[in-house]
Tab-separated table of C-alpha atoms in Angstrom:
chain	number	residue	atom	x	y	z
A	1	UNK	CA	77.907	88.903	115.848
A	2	UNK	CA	78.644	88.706	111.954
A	3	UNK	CA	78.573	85.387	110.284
A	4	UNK	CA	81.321	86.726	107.906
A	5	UNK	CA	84.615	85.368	109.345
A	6	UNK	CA	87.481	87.756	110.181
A	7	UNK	CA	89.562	86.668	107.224
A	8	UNK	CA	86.728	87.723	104.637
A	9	UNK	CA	86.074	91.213	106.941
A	10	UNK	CA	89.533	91.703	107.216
A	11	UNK	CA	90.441	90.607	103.623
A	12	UNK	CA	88.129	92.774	102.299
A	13	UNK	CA	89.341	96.173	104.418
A	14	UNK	CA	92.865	95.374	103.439
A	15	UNK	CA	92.371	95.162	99.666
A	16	UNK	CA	90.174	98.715	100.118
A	17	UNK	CA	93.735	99.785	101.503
A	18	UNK	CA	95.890	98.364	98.925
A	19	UNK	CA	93.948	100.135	96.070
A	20	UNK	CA	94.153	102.629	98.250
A	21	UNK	CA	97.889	102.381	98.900
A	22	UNK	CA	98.482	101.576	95.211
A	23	UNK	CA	96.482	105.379	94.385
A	24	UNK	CA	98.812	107.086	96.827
A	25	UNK	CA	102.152	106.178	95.384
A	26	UNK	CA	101.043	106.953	92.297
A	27	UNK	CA	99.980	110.358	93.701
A	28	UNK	CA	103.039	110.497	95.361
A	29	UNK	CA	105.173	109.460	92.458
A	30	UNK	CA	103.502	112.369	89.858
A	31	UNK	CA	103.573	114.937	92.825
A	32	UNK	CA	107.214	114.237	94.297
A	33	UNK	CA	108.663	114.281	90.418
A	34	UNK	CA	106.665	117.243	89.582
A	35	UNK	CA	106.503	119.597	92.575
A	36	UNK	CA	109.999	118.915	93.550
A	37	UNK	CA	111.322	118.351	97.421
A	38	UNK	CA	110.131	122.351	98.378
A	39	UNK	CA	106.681	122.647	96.627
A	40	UNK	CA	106.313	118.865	97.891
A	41	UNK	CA	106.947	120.121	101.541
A	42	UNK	CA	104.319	122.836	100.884
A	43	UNK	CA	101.491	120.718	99.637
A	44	UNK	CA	101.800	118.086	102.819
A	45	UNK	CA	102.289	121.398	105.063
A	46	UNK	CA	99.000	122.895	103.531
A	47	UNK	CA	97.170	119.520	104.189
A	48	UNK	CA	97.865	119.279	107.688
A	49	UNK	CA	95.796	121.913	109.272
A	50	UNK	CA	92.533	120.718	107.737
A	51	UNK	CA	92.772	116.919	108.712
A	52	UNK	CA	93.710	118.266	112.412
A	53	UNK	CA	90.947	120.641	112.127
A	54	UNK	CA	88.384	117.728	110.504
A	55	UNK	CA	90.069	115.405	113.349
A	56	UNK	CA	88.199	117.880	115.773
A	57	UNK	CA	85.472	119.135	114.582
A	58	UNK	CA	84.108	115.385	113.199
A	59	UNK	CA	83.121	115.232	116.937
A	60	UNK	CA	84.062	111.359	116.688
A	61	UNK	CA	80.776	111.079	115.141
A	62	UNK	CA	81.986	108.091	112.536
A	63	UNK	CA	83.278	105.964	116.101
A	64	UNK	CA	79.701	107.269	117.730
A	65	UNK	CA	77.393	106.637	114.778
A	66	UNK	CA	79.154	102.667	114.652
A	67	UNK	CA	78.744	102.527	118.616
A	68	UNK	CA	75.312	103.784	118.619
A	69	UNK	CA	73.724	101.813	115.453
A	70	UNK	CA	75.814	98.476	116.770
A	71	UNK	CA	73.806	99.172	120.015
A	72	UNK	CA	70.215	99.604	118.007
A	73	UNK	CA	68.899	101.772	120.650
A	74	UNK	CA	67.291	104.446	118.602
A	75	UNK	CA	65.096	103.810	114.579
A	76	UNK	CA	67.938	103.797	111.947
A	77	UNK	CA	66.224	106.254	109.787
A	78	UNK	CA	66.572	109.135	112.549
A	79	UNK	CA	70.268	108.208	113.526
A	80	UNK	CA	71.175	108.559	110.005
A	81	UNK	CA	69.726	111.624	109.557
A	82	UNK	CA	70.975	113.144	112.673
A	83	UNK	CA	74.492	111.888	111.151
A	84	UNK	CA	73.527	114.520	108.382
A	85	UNK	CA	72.284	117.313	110.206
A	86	UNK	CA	76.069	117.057	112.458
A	87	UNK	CA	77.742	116.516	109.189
A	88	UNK	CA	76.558	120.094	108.398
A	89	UNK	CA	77.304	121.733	111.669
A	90	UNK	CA	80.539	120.248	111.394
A	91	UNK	CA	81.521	121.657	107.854
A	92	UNK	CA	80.930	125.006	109.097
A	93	UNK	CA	83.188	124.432	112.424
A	94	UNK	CA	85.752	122.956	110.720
A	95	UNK	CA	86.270	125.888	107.748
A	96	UNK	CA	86.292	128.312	110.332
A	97	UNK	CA	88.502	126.869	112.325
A	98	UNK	CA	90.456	125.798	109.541
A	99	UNK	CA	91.181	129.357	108.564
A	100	UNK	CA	92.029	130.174	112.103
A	101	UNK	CA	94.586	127.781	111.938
A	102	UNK	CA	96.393	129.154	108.621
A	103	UNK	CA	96.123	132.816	109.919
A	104	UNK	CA	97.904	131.629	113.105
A	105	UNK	CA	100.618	129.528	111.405
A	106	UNK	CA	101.243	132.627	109.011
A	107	UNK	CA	103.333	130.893	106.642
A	108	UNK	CA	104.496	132.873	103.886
A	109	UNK	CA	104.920	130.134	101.351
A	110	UNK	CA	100.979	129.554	101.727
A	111	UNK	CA	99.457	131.566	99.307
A	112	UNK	CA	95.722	133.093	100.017
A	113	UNK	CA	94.472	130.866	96.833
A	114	UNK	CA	95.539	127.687	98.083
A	115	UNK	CA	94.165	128.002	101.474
A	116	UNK	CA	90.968	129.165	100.058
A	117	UNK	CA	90.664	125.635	97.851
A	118	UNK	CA	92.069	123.491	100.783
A	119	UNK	CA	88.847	125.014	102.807
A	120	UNK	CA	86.341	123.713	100.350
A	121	UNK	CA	87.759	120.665	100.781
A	122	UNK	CA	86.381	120.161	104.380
A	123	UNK	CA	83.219	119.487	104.053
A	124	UNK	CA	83.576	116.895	101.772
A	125	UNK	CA	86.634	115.419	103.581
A	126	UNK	CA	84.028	115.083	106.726
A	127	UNK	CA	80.887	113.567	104.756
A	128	UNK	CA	83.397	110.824	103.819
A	129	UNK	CA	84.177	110.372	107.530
A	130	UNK	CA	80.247	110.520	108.546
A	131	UNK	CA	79.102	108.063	105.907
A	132	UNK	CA	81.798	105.562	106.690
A	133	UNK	CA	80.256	105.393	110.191
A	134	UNK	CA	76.202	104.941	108.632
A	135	UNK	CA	77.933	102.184	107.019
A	136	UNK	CA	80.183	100.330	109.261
A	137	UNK	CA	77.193	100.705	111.619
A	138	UNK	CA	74.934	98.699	109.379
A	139	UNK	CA	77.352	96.349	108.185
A	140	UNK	CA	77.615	97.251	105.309
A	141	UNK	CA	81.507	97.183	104.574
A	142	UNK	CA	81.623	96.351	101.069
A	143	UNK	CA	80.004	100.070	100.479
A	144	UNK	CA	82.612	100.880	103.517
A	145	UNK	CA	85.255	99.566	101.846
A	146	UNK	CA	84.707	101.425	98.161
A	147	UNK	CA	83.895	104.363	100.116
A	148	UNK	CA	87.507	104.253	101.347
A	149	UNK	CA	89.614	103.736	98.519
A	150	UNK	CA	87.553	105.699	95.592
A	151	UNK	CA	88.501	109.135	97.100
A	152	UNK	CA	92.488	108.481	96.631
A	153	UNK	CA	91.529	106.536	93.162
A	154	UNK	CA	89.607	109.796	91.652
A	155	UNK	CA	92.500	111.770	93.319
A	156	UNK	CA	95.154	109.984	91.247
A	157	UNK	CA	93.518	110.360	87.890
A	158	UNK	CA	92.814	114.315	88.530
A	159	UNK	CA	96.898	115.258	89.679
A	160	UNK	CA	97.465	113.225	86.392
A	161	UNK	CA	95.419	115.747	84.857
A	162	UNK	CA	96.075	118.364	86.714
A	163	UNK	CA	99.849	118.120	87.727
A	164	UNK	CA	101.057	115.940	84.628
A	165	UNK	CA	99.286	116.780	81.750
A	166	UNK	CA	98.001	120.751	82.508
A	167	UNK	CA	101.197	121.621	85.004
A	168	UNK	CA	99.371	123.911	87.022
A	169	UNK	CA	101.915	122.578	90.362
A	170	UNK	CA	100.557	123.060	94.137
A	171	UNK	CA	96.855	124.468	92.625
A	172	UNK	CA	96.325	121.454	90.338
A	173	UNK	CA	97.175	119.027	93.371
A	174	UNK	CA	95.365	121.020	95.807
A	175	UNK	CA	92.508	121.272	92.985
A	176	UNK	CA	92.481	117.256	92.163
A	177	UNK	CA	92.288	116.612	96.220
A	178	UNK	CA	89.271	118.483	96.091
A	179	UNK	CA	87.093	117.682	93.127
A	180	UNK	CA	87.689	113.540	94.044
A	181	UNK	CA	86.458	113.993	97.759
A	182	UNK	CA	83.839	116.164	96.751
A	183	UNK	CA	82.489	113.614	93.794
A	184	UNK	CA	82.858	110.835	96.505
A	185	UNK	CA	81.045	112.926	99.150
A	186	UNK	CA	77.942	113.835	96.658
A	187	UNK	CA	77.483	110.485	95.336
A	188	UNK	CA	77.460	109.222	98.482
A	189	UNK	CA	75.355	111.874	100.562
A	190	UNK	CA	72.321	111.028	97.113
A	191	UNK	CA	72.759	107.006	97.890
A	192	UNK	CA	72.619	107.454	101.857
A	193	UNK	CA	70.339	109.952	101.362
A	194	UNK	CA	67.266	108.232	99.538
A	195	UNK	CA	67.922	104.613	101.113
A	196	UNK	CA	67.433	105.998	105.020
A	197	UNK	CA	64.987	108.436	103.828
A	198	UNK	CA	67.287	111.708	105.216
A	199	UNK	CA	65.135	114.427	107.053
A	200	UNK	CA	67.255	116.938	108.265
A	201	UNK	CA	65.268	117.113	111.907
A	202	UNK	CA	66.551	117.805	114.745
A	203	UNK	CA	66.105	114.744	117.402
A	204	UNK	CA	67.622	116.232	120.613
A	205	UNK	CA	68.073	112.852	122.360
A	206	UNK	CA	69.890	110.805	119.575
A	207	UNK	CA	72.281	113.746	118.471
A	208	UNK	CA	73.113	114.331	122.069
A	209	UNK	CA	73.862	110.839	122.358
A	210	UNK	CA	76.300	111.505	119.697
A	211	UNK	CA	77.620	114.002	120.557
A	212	UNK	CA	78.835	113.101	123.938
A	213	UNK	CA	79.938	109.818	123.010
A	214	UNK	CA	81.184	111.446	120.057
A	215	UNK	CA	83.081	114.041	122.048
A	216	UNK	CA	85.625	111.824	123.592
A	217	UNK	CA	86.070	109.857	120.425
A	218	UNK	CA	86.618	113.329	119.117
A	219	UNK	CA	89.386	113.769	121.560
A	220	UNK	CA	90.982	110.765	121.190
A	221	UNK	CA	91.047	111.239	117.114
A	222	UNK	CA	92.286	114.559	117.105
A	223	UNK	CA	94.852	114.168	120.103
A	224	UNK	CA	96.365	111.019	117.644
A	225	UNK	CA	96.311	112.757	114.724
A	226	UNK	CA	98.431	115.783	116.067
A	227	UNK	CA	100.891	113.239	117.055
A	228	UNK	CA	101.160	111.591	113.790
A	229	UNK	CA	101.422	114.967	112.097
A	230	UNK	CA	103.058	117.985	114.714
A	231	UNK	CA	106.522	116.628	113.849
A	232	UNK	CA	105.721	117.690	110.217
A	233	UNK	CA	104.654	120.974	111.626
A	234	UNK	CA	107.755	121.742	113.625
A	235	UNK	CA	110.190	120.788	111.083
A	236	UNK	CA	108.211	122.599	108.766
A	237	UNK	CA	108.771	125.614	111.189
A	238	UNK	CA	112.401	125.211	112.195
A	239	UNK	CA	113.709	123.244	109.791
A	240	UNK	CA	113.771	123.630	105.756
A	241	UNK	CA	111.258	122.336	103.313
A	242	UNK	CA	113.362	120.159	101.557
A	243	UNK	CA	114.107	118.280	104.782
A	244	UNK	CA	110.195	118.483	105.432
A	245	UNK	CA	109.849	117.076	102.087
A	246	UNK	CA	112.165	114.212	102.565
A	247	UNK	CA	110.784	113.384	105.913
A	248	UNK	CA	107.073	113.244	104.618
A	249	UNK	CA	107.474	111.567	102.191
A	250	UNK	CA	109.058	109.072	104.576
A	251	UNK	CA	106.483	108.957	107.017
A	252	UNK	CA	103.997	108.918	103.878
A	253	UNK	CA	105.943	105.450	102.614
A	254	UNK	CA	106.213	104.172	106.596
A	255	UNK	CA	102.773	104.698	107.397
A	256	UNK	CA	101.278	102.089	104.510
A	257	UNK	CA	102.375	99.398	106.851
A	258	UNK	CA	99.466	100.242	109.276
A	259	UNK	CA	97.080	99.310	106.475
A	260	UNK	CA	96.777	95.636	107.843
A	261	UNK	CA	96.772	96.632	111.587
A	262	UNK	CA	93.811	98.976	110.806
A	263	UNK	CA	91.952	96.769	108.768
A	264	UNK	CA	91.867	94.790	111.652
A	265	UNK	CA	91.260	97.346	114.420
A	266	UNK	CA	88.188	98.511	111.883
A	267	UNK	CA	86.964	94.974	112.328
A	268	UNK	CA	87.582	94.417	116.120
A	269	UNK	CA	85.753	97.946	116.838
A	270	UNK	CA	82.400	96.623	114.741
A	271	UNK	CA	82.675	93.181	116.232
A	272	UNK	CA	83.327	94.397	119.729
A	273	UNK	CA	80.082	97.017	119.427
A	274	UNK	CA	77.934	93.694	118.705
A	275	UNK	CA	78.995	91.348	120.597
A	276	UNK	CA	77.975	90.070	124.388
A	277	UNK	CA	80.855	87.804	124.941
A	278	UNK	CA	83.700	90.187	125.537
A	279	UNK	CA	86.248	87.743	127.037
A	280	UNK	CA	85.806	85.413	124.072
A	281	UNK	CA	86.468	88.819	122.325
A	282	UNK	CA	89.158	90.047	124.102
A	283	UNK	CA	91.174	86.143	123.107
A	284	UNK	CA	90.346	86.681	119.632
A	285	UNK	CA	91.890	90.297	119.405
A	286	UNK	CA	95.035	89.191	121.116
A	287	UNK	CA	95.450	86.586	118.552
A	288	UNK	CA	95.137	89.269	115.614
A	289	UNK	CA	97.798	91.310	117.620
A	290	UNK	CA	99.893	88.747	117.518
A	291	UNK	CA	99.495	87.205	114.206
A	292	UNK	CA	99.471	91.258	112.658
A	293	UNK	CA	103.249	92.141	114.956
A	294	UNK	CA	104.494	89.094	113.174
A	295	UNK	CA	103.292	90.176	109.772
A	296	UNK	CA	104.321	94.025	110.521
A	297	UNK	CA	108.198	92.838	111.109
A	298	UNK	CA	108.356	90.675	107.876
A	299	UNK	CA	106.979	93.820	105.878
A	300	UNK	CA	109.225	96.108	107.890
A	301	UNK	CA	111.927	94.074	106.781
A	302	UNK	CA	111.458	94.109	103.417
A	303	UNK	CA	110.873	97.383	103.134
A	304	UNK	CA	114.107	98.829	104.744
A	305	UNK	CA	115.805	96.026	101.843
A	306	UNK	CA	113.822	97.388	98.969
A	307	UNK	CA	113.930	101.428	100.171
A	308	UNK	CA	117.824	102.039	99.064
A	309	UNK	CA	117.544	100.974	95.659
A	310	UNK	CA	113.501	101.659	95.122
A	311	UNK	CA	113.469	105.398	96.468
A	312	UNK	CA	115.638	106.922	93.809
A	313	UNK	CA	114.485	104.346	91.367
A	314	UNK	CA	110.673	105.979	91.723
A	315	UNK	CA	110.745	108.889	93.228
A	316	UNK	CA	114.206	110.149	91.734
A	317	UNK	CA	117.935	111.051	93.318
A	318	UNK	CA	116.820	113.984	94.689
A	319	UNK	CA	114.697	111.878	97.043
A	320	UNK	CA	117.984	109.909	98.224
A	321	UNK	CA	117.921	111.433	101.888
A	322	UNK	CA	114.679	109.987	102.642
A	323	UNK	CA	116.103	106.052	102.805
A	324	UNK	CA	117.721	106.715	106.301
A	325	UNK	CA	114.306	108.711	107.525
A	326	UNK	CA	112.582	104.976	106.536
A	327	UNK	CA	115.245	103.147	108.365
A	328	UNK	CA	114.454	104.905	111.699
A	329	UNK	CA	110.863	105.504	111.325
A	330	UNK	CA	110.721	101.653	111.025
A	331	UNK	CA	111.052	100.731	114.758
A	332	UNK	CA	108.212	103.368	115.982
A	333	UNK	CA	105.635	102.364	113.049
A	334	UNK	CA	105.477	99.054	114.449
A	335	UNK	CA	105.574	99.329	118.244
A	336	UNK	CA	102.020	102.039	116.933
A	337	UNK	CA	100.540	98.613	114.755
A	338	UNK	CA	99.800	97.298	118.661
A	339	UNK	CA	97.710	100.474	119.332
A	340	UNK	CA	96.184	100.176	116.032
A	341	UNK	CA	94.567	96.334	117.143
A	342	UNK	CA	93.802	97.141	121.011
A	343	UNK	CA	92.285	100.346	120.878
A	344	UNK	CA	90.101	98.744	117.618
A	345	UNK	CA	88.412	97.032	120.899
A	346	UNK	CA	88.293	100.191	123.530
A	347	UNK	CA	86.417	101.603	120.919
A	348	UNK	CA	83.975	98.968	120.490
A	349	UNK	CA	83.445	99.052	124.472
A	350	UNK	CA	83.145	102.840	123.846
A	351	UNK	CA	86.160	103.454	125.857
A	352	UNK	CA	87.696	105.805	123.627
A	353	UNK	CA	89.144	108.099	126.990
A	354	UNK	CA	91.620	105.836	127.637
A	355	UNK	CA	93.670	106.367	124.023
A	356	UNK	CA	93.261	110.287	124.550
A	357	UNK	CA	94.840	110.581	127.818
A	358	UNK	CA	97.658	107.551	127.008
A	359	UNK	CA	97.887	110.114	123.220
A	360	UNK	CA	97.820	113.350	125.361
A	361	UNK	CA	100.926	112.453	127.069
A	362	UNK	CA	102.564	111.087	123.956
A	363	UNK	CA	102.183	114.279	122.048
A	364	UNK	CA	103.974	116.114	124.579
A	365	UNK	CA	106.992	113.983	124.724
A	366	UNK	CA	106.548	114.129	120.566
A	367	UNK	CA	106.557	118.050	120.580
A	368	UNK	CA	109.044	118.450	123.685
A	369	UNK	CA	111.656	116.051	121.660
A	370	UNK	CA	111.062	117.557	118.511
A	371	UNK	CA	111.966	121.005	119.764
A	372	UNK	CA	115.163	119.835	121.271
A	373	UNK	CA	116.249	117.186	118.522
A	374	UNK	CA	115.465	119.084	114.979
A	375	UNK	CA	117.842	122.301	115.247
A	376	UNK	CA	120.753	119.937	115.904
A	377	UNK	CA	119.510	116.496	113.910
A	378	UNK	CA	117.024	118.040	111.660
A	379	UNK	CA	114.537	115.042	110.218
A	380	UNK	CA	116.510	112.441	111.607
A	381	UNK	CA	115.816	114.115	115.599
A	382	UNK	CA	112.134	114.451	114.172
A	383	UNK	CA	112.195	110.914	113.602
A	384	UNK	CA	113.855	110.200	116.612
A	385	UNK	CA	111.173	111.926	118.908
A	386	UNK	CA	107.738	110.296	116.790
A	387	UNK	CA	109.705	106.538	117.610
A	388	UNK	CA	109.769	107.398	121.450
A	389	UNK	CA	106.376	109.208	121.376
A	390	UNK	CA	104.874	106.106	119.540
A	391	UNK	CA	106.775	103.302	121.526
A	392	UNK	CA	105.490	105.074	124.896
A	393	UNK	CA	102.061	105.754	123.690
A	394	UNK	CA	101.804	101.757	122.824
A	395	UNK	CA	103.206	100.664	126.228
A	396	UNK	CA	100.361	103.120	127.929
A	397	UNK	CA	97.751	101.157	125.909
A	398	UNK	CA	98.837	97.927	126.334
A	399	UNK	CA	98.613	98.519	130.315
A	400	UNK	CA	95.387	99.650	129.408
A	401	UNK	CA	94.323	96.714	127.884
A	402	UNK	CA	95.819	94.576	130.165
A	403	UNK	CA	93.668	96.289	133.158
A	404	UNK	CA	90.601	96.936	131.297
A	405	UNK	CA	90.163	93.273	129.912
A	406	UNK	CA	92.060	91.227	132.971
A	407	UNK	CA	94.395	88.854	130.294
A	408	UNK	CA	97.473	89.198	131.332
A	409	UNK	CA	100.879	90.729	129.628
A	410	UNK	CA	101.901	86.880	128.832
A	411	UNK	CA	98.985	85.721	127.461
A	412	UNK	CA	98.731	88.900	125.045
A	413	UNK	CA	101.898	88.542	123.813
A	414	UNK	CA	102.918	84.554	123.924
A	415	UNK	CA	102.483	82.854	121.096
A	416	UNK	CA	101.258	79.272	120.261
A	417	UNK	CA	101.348	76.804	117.664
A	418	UNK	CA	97.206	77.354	117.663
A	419	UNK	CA	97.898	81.083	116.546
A	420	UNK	CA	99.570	79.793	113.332
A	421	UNK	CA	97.206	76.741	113.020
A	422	UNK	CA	94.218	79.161	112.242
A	423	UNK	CA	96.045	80.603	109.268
A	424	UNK	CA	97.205	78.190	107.703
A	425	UNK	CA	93.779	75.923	107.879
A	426	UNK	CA	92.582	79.264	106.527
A	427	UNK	CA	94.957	79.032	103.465
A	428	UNK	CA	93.736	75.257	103.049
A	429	UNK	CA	90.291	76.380	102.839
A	430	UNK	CA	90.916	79.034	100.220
A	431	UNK	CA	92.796	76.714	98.495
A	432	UNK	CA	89.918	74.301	98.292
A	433	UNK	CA	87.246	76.959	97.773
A	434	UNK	CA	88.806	80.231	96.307
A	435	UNK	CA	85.511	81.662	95.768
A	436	UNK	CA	84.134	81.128	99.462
């Protein structure tokens, strides 16, 4: 186990996520302003495809390469590299099937230029995923962590360039998402690269390994992601892309309040993968739930008090439909915060099946509702259906749990004066030694 406490882990993920979080409304501000509600639509439309197809095609190798290096079963130097020789296979999958996936959707509004840029953008976009595994696997999170948020910082300054100050629209947004991942990606691959001392061999036992632990983590990625995204897809389809605007730019503004609960699933996945003591585990990852829920509602709060006069404020009045979509998103983004902890320590066990079959059946409620709510309640049904879809995906985990690690429902979820007592002897401590 790491000597690091969770506070400092944690601590440090979450601040990644806030620089992070701070680049993406900044994005969003320039690109919401600029593009307008339609061309705003289009751009999170064109995304979507690629990060379902990089969802799939990553193999779960990041989740694998953490599991595998935690275990220190195989020499680090040939892991690593077999990370790289995947990472390649992978890039090629997921262009191709990329470009399946636009000639499929057919969408008229996608233009043969910007699908060709969003392509290049998947290798890169997967080399960030890979070398965030090398890293979590070795510890390493401070590299971790500025791998995370330097992608979204680079991407900031190049729509300012490329959105604000040349207005070339969709192309210079599409164009600054894929010169800062591909920077990111090359630095990174050079650093990674000469530290492990890359080979690009093929070692048949350590890459299947990988692979087939990699597979279901694969699954389980991929089968979450289309949940958090197919509603975006079928409004896109059925509905209009102002309303598709509205509503992702909503579930864009909803979704920063799972930066805490997956700063702490990040660090209850690498704890779990090295540690022996999994019931002393299992109590200290029911204590994060807890203490992250609580946190999650107070933010939740705030937000739907700040949203009504914020939203016009920053984004402009054309943006005014898109308080309501916060409002109801609300409830659903924080029953999904208690999937975010748990499954941090499924992972960890490498029991990443259990999320994909709970996810599997979630999606299909998501697309069944979504079909039946958006012609008559257009974003608002979409919401609707991704609150049910989330609240029953969380209940299916949290029986999981429940089963897998033998505490029971009340002990998960009851609280104590103890569970409070830890964070505030915490603050006392910083306050004594703020640079501890």
């Amino acid at each position: 186990m790491a000597k690091r406490s969770y506070s400092r882990d944690i601590g440090g993920v979450f601040s990644s996520y806030l620089i992070s979080l701070v680049a993406s409304l900044g994005i969003f501000v320039i690109l919401t302003r600029l593009l307008g509600p339609e061309d705003f639509g289009i751009y999170s439309t064109l995304l979507v495809i690629p990060l379902i197809s990089v969802g799939l095609v990553q193999m779960g190798i990041r989740r694998a390469a953490v599991f595998h290096i935690g275990r220190k079963k195989y020499p680090l130097q040939q892991v690593v590299s077999s990370v790289f020789v995947l990472l390649i296979l992978a890039s090629l999958a997921g262009m191709i099937l990329s470009w399946v996936g636009f000639r499929y959707y057919d969408n008229p509004l996608f233009q043969d230029r910007f699908i060709y840029v969003i392509l290049i953008t998947v290798p890169f976009k997967l080399a960030i995923v890979y070398f965030g595994g090398i890293l979590l696997g070795t510890d390493d999170i401070r590299s971790a962590n500025i791998l995370n948020w330097t992608p979204l910082a680079l991407n900031l300054v190049m729509v300012a360039l490329l959105v604000l100050v040349f207005p070339l629209g969709i192309m210079g947004a599409l164009l600054g998402y894929l010169i800062s991942n591909a920077l990111v990606a090359m630095v990174y691959a050079v650093i990674l690269g000469k530290k492990y001392k890359v080979q690009l061999r093929i070692h048949k036992t350590i890459i299947r390994d990988l692979v087939v632990k990699g597979f279901v983590f694969a699954l389980s990625f991929m089968v979450i992601q289309m949940n958090l995204r197919i509603d975006l897809l079928i409004l896109n389809r059925i509905g209009d892309a102002a309303e598709t605007g509205y509503y992702g730019l909503a579930a864009q503004i909803c979704e920063q309040l799972w930066l805490l609960p997956s700063a702490v699933g990040i660090v209850v996945m690498s704890r779990t993968a090295n540690t022996d003591d999994l019931s002393v585990m299992t109590a200290q990852t029911s204590r994060l739930l807890r203490l992250t829920l609580v946190a999650g509602i107070i933010i939740a709060i705030i937000l739907a008090i700040i949203a009504p006069p914020l939203i016009p404020l920053i984004f402009g009045q054309d943006y005014t439909e898109t308080i309501g979509l916060i409002i109801w998103l609300l409830p659903g983004i924080i029953s999904f915060m208690i999937f975010r902890v748990l499954n941090g320590q499924l992972s960890g066990m490498g029991r990443p099946g259990i999320s994909a079959w709970i996810f599997a059946i979630a999606l299909l409620i998501n697309v069944i509702l979504n079909f039946i709510l958006i012609p008559e309640y257009g974003a608002t049904g979409a919401a609707w259906a991704t609150n049910i879809s989330y609240f029953s995906g969380s209940l299916g985990i949290i029986i999981a749990y429940v089963r897998i690690t033998g505490i029971s429902f009340k002990a998960l979820f009851s609280y104590s004066r103890a569970d409070f007592d830890v964070v505030l002897q915490k603050i006392r401590q910083q306050r004594k030694n703020p640079h501890e």
